[in-house]
Short mmCIF file of C-alpha atoms in Angstrom, two decimals:
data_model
loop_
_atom_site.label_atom_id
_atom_site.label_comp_id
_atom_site.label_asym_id
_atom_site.label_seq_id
_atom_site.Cartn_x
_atom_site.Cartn_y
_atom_site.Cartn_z
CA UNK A 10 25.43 4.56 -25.90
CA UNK A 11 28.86 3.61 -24.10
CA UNK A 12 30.32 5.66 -21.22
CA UNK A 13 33.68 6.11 -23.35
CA UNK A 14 32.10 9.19 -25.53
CA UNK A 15 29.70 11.85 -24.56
CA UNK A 16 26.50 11.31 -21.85
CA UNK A 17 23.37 13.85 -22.63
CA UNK A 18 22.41 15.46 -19.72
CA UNK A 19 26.21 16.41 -18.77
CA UNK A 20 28.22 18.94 -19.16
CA UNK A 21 32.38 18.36 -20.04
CA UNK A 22 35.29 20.69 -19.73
CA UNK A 23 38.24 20.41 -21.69
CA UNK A 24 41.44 19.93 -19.88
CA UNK A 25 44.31 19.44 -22.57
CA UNK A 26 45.35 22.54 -21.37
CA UNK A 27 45.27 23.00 -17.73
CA UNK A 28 43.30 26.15 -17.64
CA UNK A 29 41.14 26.12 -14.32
CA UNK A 30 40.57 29.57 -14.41
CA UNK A 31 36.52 29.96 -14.92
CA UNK A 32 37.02 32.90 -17.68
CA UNK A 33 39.67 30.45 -19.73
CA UNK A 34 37.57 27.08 -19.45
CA UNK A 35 36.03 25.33 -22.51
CA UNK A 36 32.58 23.61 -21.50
CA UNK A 37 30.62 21.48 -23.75
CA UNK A 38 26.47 20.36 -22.31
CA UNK A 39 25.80 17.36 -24.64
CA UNK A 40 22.27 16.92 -25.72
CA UNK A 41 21.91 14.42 -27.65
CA UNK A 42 24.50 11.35 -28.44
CA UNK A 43 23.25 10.03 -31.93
CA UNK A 44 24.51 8.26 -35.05
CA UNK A 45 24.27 9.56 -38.48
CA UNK A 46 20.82 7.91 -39.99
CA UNK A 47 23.07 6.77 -43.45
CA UNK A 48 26.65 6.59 -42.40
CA UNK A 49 25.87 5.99 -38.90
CA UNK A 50 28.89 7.81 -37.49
CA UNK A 51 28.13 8.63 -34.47
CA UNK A 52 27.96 12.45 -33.37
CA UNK A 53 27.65 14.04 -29.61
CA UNK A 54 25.36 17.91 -29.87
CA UNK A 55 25.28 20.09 -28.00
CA UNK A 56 26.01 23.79 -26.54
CA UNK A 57 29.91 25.18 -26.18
CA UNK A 58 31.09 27.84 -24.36
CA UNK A 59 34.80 29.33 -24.31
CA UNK A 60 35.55 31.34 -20.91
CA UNK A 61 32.50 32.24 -18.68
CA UNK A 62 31.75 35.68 -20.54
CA UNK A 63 31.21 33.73 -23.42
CA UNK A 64 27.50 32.93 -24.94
CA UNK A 65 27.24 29.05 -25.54
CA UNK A 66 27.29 28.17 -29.49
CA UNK A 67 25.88 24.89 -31.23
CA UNK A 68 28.59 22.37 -31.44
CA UNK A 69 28.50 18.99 -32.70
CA UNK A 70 31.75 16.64 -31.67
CA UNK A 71 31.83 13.40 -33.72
CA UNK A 72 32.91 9.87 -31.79
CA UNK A 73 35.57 9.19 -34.30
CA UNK A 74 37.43 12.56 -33.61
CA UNK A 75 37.06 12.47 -29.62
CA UNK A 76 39.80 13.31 -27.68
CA UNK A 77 39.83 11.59 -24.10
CA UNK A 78 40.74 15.13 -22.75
CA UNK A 79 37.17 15.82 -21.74
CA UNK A 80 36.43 15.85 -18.09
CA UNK A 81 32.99 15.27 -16.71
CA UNK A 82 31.97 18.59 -14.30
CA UNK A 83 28.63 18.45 -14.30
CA UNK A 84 28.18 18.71 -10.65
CA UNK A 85 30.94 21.98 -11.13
CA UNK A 86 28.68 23.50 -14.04
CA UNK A 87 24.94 22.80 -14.26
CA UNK A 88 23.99 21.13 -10.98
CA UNK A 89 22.64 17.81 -10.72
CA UNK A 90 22.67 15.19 -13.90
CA UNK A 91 19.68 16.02 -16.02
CA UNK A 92 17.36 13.01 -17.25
CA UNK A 93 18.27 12.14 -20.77
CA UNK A 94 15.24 13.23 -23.41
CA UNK A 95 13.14 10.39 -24.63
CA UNK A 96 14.52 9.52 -28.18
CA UNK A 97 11.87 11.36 -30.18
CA UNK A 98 12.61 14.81 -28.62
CA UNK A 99 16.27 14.11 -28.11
CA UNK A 100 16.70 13.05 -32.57
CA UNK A 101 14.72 16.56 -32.77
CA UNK A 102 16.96 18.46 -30.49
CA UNK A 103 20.08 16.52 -32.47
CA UNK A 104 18.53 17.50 -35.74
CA UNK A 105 18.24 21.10 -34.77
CA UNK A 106 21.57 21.71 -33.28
CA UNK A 107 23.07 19.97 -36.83
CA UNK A 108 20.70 22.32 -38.88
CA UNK A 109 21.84 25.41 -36.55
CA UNK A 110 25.55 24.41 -36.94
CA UNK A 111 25.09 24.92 -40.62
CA UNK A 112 22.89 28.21 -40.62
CA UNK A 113 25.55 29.28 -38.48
CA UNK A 114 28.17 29.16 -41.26
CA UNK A 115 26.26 31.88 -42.54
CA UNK A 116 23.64 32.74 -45.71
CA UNK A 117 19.90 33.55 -45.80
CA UNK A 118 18.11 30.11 -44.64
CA UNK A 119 14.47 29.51 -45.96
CA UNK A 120 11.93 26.42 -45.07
CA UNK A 121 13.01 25.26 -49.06
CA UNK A 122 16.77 25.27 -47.90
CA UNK A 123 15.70 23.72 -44.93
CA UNK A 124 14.18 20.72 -46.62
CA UNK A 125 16.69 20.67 -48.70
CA UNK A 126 19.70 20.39 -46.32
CA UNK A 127 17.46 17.13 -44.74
CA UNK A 128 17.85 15.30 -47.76
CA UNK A 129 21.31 16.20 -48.30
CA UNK A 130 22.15 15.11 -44.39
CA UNK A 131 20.11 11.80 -44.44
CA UNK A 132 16.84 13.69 -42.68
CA UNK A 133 14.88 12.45 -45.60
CA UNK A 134 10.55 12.63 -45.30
CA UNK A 135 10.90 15.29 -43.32
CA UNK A 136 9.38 17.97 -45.42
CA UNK A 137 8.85 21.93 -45.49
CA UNK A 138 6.90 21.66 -42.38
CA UNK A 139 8.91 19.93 -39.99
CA UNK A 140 11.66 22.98 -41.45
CA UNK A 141 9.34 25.45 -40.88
CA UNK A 142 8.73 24.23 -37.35
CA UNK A 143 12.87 24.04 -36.79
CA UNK A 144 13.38 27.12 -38.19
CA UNK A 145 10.94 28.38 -35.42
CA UNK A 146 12.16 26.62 -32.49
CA UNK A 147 15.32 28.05 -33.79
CA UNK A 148 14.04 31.10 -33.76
CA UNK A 149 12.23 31.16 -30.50
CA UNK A 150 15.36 29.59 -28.73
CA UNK A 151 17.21 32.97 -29.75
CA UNK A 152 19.90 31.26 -32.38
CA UNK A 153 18.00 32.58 -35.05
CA UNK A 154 16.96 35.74 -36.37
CA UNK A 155 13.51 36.15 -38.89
CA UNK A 156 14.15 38.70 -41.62
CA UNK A 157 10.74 39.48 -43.34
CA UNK A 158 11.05 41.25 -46.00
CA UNK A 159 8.48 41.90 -48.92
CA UNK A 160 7.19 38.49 -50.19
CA UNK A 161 9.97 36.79 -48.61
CA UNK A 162 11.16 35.38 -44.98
CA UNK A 163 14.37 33.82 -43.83
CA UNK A 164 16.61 33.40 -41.08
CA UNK A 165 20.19 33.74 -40.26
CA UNK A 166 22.07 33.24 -37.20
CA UNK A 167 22.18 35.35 -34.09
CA UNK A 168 25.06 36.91 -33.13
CA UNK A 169 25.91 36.58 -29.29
CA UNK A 170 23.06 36.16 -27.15
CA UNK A 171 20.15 36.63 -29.85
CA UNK A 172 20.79 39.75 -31.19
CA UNK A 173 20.96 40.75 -34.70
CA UNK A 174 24.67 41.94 -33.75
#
């Protein structure tokens, strides 16, 4: 995709505000830079973190809404430019951080709402395994919390850094 939106592999601060100090700066890692399988809008994911003590949240930034206020630090924040995934991991990884940006709006997620939300978001064939398997990864990445309780299991978002909160 075209230099004038979002790279994965780098991280951007935003500078609309002249903040510099490492506890007041915004930083967003893209991901994944992908367009919308029906609409195809384009949309960058990705991790965002306000002020260093921060824990980084999902956050999604679509191309039609970007501001050119984002600088390019990724030799400031996260070292060297990271290769970009191939495009099967990297519409997973997109797909995920979407699904996690709406589990994090809050409710009790199951694998049915999971399919569900696919269909409703243009992730059709998908099916109640591939959202078991994202609610896992999920899971296993810390974002999401398992509830079992009896006969039933879902998830809701962590609260900073994993924890139930």
């Amino acid at each position: 995709m075209s230099a004038d939106f979002f790279r994965p592999g780098r991280t951007y601060a935003y500078d609309s505000d002249g903040f510099t100090a490492p506890e007041l700066i915004t930083l967003f890692r893209v991901v994944a830079d992908t367009a919308h399988p029906d609409t195809g809008k384009r949309m960058a994911f990705g991790w965002l973190r306000v002020g260093e003590e921060q824990a980084w949240s999902p956050y999604a930034e679509p191309a039609d809404e970007w501001p050119a206020c984002w600088s390019d630090v990724t030799e400031n924040y996260g070292g060297q430019e990271q290769d970009a995934p191939p495009p099967a991991l990297a519409a997973d990884t997109a797909r995920r951080a979407h699904l996690l940006h709406a589990i994090s709006a809050g409710g009790r997620w199951k694998s049915g709402n999971v399919n569900r939300w696919y269909e409703e978001n243009g992730y059709r064939g998908l099916g109640i395994r591939a959202a078991r398997h994202d609610l896992a990864v999920l899971r296993d990445s810390g974002a999401l919390v398992q509830h079992d309780e009896k006969g039933v299991r879902y998830f809701t978002a962590a609260r900073s850094g994993g924890s139930r909160g």
